[in-house]
Short mmCIF file of C-alpha atoms and ligand atoms in Angstrom, two decimals:
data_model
loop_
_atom_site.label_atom_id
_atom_site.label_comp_id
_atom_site.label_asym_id
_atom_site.label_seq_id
_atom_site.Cartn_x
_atom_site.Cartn_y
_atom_site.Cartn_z
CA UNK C 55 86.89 5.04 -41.70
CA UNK C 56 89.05 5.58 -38.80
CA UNK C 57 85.71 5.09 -36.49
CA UNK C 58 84.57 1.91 -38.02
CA UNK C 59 88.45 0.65 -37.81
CA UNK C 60 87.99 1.13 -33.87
CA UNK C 61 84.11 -0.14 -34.16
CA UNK C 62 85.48 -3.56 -35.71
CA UNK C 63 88.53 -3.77 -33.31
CA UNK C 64 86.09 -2.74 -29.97
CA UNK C 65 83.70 -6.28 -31.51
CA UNK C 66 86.61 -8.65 -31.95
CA UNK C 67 88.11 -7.72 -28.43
CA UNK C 68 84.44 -8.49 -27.06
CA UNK C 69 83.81 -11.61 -29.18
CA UNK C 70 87.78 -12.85 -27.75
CA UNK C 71 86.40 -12.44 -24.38
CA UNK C 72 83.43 -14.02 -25.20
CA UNK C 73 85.20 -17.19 -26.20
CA UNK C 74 87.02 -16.86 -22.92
CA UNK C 75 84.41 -16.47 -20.75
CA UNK C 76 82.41 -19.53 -22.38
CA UNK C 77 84.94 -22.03 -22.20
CA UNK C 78 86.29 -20.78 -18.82
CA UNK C 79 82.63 -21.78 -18.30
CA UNK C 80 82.84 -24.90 -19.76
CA UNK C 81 86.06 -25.76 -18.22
CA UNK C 82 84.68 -25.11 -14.46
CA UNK C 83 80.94 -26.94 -15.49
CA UNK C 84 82.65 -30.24 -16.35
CA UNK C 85 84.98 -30.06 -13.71
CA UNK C 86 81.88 -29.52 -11.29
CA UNK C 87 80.25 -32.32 -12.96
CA UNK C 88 83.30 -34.63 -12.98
CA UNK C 89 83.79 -33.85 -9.42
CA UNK C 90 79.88 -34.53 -8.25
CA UNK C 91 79.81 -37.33 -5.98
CA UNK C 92 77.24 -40.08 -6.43
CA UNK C 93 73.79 -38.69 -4.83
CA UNK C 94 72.46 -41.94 -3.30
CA UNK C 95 70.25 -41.59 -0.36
CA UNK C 96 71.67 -44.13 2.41
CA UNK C 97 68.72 -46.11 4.30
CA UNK C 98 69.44 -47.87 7.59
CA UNK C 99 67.21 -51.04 7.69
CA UNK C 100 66.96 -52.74 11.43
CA UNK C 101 65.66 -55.51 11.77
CA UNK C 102 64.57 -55.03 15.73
CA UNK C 103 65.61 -58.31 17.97
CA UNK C 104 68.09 -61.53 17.24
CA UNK C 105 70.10 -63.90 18.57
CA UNK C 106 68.55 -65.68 22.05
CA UNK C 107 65.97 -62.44 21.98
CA UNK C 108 63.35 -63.20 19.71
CA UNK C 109 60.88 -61.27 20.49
CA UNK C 110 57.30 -61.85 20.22
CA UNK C 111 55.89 -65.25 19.65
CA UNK C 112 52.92 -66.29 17.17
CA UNK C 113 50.53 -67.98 19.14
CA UNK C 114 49.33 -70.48 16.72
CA UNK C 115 52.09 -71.16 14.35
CA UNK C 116 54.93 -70.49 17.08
CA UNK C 117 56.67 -67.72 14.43
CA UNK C 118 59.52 -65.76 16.46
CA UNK C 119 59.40 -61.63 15.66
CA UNK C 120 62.53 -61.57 14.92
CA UNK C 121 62.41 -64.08 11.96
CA UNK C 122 59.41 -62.06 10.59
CA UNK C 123 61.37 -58.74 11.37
CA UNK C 124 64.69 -60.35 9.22
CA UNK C 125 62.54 -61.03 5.94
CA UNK C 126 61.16 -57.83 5.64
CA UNK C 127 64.36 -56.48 6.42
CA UNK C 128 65.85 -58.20 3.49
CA UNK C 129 62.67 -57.61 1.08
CA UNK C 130 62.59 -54.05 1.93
CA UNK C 131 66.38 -53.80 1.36
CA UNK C 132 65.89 -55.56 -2.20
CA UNK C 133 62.77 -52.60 -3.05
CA UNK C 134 65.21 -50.21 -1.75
CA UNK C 135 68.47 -51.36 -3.90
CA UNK C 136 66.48 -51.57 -7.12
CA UNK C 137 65.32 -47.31 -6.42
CA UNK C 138 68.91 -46.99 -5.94
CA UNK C 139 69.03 -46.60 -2.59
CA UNK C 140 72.52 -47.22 -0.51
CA UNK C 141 71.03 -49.74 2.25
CA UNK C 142 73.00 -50.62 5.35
CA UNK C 143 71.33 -53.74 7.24
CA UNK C 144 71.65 -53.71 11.20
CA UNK C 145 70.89 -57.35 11.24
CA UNK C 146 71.90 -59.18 8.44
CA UNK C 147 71.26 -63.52 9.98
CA UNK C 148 69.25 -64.35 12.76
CA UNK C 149 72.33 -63.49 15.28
CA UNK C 150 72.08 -61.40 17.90
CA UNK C 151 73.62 -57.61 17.53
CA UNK C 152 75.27 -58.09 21.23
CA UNK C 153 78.63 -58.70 22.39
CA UNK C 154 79.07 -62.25 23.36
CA UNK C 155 80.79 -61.23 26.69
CA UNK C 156 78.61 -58.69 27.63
CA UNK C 157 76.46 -58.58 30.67
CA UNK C 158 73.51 -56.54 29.82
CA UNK C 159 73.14 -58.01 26.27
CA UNK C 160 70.09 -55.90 25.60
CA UNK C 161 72.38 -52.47 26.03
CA UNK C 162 74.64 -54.19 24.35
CA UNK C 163 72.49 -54.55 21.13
CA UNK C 164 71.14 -50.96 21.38
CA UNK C 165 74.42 -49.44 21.68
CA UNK C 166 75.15 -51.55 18.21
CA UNK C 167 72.41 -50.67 16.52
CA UNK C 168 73.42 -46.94 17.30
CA UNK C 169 76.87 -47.45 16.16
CA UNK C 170 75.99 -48.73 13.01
CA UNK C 171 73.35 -46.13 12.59
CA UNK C 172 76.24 -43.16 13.15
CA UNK C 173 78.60 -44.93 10.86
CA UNK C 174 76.29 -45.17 8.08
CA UNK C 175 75.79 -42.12 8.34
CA UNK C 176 72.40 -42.10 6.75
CA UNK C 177 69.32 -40.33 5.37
CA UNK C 178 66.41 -42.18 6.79
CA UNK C 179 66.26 -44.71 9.73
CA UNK C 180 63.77 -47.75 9.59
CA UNK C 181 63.35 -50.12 12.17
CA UNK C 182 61.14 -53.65 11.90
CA UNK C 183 59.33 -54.81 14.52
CA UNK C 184 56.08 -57.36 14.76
CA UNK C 185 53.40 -56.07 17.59
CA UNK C 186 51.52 -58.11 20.29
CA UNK C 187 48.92 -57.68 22.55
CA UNK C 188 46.93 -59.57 25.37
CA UNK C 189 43.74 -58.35 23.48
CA UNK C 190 43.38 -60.84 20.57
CA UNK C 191 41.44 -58.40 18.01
CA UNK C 192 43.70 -55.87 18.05
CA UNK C 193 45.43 -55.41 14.51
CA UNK C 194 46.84 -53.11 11.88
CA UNK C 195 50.12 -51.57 11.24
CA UNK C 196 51.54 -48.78 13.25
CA UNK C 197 54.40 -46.24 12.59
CA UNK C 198 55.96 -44.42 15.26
CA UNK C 199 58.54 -41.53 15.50
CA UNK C 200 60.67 -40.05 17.93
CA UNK C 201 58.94 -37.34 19.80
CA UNK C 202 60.37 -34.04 18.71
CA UNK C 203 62.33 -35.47 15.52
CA UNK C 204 60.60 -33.60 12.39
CA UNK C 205 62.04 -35.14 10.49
CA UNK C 206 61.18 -38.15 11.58
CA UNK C 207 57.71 -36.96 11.97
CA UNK C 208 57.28 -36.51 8.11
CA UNK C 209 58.98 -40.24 7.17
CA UNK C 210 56.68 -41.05 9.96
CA UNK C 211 53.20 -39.40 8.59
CA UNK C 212 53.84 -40.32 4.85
CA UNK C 213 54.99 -44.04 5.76
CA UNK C 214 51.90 -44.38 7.76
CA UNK C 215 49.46 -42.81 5.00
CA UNK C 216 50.98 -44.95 2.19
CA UNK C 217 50.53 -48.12 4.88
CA UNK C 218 46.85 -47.00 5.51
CA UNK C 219 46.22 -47.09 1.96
CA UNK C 220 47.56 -50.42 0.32
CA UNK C 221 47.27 -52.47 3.74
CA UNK C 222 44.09 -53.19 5.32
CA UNK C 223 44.15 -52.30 8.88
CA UNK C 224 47.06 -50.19 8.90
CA UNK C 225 46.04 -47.10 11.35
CA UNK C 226 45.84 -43.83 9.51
CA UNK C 227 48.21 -41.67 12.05
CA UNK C 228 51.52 -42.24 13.07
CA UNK C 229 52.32 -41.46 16.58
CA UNK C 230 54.93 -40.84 19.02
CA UNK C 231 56.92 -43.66 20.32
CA UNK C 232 59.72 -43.76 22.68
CA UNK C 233 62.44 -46.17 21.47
CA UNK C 234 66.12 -46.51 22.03
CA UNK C 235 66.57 -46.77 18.29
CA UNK C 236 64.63 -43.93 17.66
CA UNK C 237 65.77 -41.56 20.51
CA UNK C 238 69.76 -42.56 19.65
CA UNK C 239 69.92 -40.15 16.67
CA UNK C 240 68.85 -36.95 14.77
CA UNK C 241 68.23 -38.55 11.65
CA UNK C 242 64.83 -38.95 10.30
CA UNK C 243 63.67 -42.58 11.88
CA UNK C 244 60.98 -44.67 12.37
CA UNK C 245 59.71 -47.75 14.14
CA UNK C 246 57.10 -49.75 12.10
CA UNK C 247 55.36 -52.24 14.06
CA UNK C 248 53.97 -54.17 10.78
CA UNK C 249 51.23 -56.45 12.52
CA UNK C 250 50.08 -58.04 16.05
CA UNK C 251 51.44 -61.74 15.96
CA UNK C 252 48.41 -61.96 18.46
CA UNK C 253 45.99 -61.80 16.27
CA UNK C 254 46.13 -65.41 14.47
CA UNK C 255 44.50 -63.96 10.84
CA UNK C 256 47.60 -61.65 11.14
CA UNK C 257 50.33 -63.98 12.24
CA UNK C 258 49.35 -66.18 9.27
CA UNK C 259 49.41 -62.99 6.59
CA UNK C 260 52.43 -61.83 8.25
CA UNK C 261 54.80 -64.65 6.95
CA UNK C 262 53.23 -65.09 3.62
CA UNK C 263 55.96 -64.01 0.94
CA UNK C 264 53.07 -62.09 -1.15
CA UNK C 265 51.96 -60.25 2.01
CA UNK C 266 55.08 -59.09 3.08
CA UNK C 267 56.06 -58.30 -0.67
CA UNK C 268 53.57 -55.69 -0.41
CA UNK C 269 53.99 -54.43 2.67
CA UNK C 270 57.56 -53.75 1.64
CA UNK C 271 56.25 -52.03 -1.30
CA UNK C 272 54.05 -49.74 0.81
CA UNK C 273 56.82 -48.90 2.84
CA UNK C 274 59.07 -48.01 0.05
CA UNK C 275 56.35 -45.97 -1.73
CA UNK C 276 55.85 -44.01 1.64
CA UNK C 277 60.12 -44.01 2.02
CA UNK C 278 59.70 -42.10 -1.86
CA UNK C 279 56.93 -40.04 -1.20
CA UNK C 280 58.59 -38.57 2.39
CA UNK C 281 61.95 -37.77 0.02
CA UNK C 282 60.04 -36.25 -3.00
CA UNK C 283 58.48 -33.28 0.10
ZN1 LIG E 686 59.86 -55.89 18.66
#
């Protein structure tokens, strides 16, 4: 009697702790949860060029780069938002990113770009630019990355397979590139040179809204594929 008296008393002590330990449990779980912050991958979209620097020049239609590089910008940051992405736009008008009283505008612009980079703080670095070359047939898409970045490397390599795949032309490697807003931080960035405005077919598909629509696409689809790895 006396044993089973202890026996019963030994299983309600254990079940009491048991109830403890579970909503101790509980207690500390929601509080973890409560306490989680958002998990929102930041993206830094730069649109490369602005202001009296507008880069390369269509030959037929007269298109400036750095109106081309401004609507993907703001397409790609639209594909981006809707994946719930945080986006932070270097370029957000056709202004340019220098100081008005500076000298050497084009530091000037590069050492913006980099501050806006550091402050954002971000998870992946993508900079638009439009290509150009004396040779007329040269075409295609190209991705570069900063040279020892791996990072950068792997948003470069699955970027430039998901280009090479929906885009026709896009080269099928990404390569090393050596680029002030590439080489300015650690994070994981690329350069994608979407087209040559030198070649007229592409200077025409370049700034049609379909076009760049699914460029954008491709882009993002690489952007998701690099942060499912
Ligand atoms: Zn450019």
């Amino acid at each position: 009697m006396r044993i089973l008296t202890i026996k019963r008393r030994t299983i309600i002590i254990f079940l009491c702790v048991l109830v403890c330990l579970v909503m101790i449990g509980v207690y500390f779980g929601l509080k973890t949860t409560s306490a989680q912050p958002n998990i929102k991958p930041t993206i830094v979209i730069d649109a490369g060029h602005g202001g009296r620097d507008g880069g390369a020049v269509g030959k037929t239609t007269g298109v400036t780069e750095s109106l081309l590089n401004l609507q993907f910008a703001l397409k790609l940051k639209e594909l981006c938002e809707n994946y719930n992405f945080n986006v932070v736009l270097t370029r957000k008008d056709m202004n340019g990113l220098y100081s008005a009283f500076a000298t050497n505008k084009k530091k000037s612009e590069m050492q913006k770009r980099q501050e806006i980079i550091e402050s954002a703080n971000p998870d992946v670095v993508v900079s638009l630019h439009m290509n150009s070359f004396p040779v007329s047939s040269s075409r295609g898409a190209q991705v570069f990355y900063a040279e020892g970045n791996e990072s950068g490397k792997a948003l470069g390599e699955s970027v430039q397979n998901a280009l090479h795949e929906e885009i026709d032309y896009a080269k099928s490697v990404a390569k090393v590139g050596d680029f002030y807003v590439l080489n300015c931080t650690e994070k994981a960035g690329i350069l994608v040179e979407c087209g040559f405005l030198s070649n007229a077919e592409e200077e025409v598909l370049l700034q049609d809204g379909d076009y760049q629509e699914k460029f954008c696409y491709a882009l993002l689809y690489g952007i998701l594929t690099y942060f499912s790895m």
